[in-house]
Every structure is written in C-alpha cells, then in structure tokens.
PDB file of C-alpha atoms in Angstrom:
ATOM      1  CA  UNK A   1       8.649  -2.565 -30.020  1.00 62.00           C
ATOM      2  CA  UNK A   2       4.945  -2.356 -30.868  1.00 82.00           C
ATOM      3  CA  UNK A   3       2.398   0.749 -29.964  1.00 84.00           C
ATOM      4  CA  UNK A   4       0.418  -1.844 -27.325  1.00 82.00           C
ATOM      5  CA  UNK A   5       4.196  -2.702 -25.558  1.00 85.00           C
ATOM      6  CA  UNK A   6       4.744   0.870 -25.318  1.00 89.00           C
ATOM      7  CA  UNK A   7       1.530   1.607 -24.276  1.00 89.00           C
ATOM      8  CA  UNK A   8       1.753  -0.821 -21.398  1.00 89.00           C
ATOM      9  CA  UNK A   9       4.817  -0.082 -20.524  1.00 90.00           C
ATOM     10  CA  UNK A  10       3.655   4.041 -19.700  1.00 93.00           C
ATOM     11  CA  UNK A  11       0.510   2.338 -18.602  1.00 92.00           C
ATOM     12  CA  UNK A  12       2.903   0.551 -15.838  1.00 92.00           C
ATOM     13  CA  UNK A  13       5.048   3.391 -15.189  1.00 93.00           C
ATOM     14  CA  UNK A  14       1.943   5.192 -14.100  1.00 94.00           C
ATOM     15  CA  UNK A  15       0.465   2.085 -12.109  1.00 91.00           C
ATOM     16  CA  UNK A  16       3.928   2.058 -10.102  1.00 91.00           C
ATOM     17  CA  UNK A  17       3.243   5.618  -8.765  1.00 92.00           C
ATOM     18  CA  UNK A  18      -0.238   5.672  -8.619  1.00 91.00           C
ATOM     19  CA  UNK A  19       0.786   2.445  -6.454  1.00 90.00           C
ATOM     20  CA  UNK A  20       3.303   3.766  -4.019  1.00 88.00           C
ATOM     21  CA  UNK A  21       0.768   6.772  -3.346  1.00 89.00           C
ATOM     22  CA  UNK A  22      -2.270   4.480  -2.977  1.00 88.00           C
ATOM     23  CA  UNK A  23       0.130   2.356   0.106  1.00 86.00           C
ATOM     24  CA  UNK A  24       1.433   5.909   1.299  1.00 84.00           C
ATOM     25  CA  UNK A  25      -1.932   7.505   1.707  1.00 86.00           C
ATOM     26  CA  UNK A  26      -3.075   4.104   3.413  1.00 85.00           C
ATOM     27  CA  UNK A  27      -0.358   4.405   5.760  1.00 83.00           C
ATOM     28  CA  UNK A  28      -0.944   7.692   6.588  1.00 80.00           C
ATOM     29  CA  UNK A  29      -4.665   7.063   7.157  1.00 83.00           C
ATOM     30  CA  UNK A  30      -3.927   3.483   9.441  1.00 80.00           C
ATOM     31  CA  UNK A  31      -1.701   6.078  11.531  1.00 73.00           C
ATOM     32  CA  UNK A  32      -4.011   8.583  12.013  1.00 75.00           C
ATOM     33  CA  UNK A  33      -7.174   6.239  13.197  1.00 77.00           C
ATOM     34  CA  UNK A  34      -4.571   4.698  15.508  1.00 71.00           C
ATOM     35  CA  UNK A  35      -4.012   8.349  17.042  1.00 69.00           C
ATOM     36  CA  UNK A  36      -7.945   9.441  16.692  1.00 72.00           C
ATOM     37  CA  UNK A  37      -9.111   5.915  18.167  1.00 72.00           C
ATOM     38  CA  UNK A  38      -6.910   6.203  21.342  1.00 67.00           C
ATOM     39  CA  UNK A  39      -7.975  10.126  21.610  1.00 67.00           C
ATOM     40  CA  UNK A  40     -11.847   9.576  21.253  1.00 68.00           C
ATOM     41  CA  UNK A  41     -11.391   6.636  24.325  1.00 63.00           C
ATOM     42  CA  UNK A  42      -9.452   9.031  26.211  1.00 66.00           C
ATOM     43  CA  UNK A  43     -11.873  11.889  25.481  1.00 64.00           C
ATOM     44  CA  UNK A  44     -15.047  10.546  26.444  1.00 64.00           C
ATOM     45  CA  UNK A  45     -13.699   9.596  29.948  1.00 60.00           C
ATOM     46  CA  UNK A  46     -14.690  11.624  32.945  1.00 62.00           C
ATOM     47  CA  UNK A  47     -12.855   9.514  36.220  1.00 63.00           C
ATOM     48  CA  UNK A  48     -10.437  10.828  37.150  1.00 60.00           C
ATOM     49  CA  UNK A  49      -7.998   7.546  36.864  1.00 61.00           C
ATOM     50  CA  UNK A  50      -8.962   6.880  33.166  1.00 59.00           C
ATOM     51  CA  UNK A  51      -8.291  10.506  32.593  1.00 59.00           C
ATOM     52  CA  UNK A  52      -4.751  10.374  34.419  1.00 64.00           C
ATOM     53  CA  UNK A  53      -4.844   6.721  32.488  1.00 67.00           C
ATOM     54  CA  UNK A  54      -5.303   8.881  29.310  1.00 69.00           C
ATOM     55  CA  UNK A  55      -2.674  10.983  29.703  1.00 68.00           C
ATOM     56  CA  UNK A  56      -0.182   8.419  30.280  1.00 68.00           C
ATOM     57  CA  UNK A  57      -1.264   6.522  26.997  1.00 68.00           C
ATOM     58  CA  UNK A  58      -1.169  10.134  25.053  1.00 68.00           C
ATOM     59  CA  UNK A  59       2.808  10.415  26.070  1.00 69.00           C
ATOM     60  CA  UNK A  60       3.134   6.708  25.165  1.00 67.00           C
ATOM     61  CA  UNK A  61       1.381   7.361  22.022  1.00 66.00           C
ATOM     62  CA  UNK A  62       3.874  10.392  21.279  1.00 66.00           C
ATOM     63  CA  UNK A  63       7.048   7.885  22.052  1.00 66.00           C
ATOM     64  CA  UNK A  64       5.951   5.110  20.047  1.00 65.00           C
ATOM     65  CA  UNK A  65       5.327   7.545  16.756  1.00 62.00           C
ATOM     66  CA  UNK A  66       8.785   9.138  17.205  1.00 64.00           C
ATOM     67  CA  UNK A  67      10.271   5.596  17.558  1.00 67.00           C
ATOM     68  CA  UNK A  68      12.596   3.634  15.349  1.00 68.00           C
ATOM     69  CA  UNK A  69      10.387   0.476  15.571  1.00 70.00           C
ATOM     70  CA  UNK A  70       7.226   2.130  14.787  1.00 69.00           C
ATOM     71  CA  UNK A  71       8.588   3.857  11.742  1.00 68.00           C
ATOM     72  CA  UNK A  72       9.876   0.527  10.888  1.00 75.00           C
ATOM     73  CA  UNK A  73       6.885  -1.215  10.717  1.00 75.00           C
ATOM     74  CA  UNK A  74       5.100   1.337   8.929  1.00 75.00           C
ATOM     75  CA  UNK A  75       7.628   1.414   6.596  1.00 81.00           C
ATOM     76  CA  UNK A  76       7.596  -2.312   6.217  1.00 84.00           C
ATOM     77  CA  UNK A  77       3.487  -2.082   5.930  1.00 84.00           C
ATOM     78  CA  UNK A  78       3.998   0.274   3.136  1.00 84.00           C
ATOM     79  CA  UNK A  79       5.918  -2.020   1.061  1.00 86.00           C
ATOM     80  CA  UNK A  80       4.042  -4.956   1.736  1.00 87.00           C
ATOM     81  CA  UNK A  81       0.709  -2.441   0.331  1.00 86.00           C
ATOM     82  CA  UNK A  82       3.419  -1.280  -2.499  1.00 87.00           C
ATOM     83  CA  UNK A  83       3.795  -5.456  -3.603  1.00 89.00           C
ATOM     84  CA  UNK A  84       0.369  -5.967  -3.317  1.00 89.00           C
ATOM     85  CA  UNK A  85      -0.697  -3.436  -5.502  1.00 88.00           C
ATOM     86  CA  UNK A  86       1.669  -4.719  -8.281  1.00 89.00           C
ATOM     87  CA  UNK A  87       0.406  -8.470  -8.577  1.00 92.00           C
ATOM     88  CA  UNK A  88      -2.225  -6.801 -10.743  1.00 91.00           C
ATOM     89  CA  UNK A  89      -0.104  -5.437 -12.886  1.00 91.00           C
ATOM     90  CA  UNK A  90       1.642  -8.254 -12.989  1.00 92.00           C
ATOM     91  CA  UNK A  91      -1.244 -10.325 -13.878  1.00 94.00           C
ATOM     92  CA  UNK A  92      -1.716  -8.382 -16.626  1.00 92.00           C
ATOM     93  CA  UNK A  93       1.426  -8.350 -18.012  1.00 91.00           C
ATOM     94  CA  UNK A  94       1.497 -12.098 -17.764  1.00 94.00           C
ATOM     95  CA  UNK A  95      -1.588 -12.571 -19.426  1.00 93.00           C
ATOM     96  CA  UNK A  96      -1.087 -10.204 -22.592  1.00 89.00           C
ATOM     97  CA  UNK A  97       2.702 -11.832 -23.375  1.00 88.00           C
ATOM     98  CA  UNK A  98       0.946 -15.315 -22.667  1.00 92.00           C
ATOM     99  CA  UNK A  99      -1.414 -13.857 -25.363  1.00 90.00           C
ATOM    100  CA  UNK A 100       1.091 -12.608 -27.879  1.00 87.00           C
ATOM    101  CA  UNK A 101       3.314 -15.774 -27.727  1.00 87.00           C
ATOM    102  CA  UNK A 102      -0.169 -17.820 -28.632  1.00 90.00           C
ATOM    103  CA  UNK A 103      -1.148 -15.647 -31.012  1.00 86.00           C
ATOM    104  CA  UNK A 104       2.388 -16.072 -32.556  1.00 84.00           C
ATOM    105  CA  UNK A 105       2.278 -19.403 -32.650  1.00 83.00           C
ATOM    106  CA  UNK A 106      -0.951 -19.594 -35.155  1.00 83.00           C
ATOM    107  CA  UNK A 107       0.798 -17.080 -37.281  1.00 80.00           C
ATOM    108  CA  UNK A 108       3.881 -19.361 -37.320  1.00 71.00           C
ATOM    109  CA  UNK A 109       1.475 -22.647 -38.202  1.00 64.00           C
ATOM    110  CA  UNK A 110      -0.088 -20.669 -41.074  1.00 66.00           C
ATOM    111  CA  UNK A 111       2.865 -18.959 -42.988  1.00 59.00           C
ATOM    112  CA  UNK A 112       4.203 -22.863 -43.189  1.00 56.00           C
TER     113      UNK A 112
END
C-alpha cells in the first residue's frame, strides 16, 4: 500500500467523523429553529385566544419532542445528511483509483 492510499484512507477516516458531526450539529440546529420559530409566534401574541392557542401548541411541542416518531425522523434525517456528506468522498475515491488504473495502463504499454 502506497503513502497517497494511506493518506486517503486517514483522510477518509477523518471525513467520516467530521461527517456524522456536520449531520448531528444540523439536526440539532433544524430542532431548535423548530422550537424558537413556534416560541417567537407564540411570544409576540397579545389576545388572549392566540395566547391560550400558544400554550396548547407549547405542550404539543413538548409531546412531539419526547415522541418515538419524532426521534425517528430525526434520526432518519441524520442519516440521510450522514449519506449525503459521503458522495464526496466517494467521488473522490472514484476518481483517484479511476486515475491510478489509467495511469497503470500507460506504464503497462511502455515496459512492453
């Protein structure tokens, strides 16, 4: 195994976790403007049947975070973040072996 395989190869290994906490963080931060977005509506209300309306959504908001489902799909939107952020590296791994059997190929056509 050559230095540039190895290289990659850490290279990748640090892409992968840089990866899963770039889709973790984004998670976390589509959460949290979910919550903030439905507080600021509910904040800026002074009737009295938007703020009751308010209250109800801030206990439905508290249900649906604690939920199964909800977890679910953010779990599900993490991975789908997590894939996304590997076709890069897969890209680039496909393009540097596509590379390196080419080049190969010369070397093959001029030792002959």
């Amino acid at each position: 195994m050559n230095g540039w395989i190895r290289l990659g190869i850490v290279a990748s290994v640090i892409w992968l976790v840089g990866a899963w906490i770039w889709a973790d963080s984004q998670v976390a931060q589509i959460d949290g403007e979910i919550a903030a977005e439905s507080y600021q509506d509910c904040s800026q209300s002074s009737e009295p049947h938007l703020v009751d309306n308010c209250e109800k959504m801030n206990e439905l908001t508290r249900n649906m975070a604690s939920s199964e489902d909800y977890a679910g799909e953010l779990s599900e939107l993490r991975l789908i973040l997590f894939i996304l952020a590997l076709l890069p590296l897969l890209a680039t791994w496909l393009a540097g072996l596509t590379a390196a059997w080419i080049r190969g190929g010369f070397k093959k056509g001029e030792a002959q």
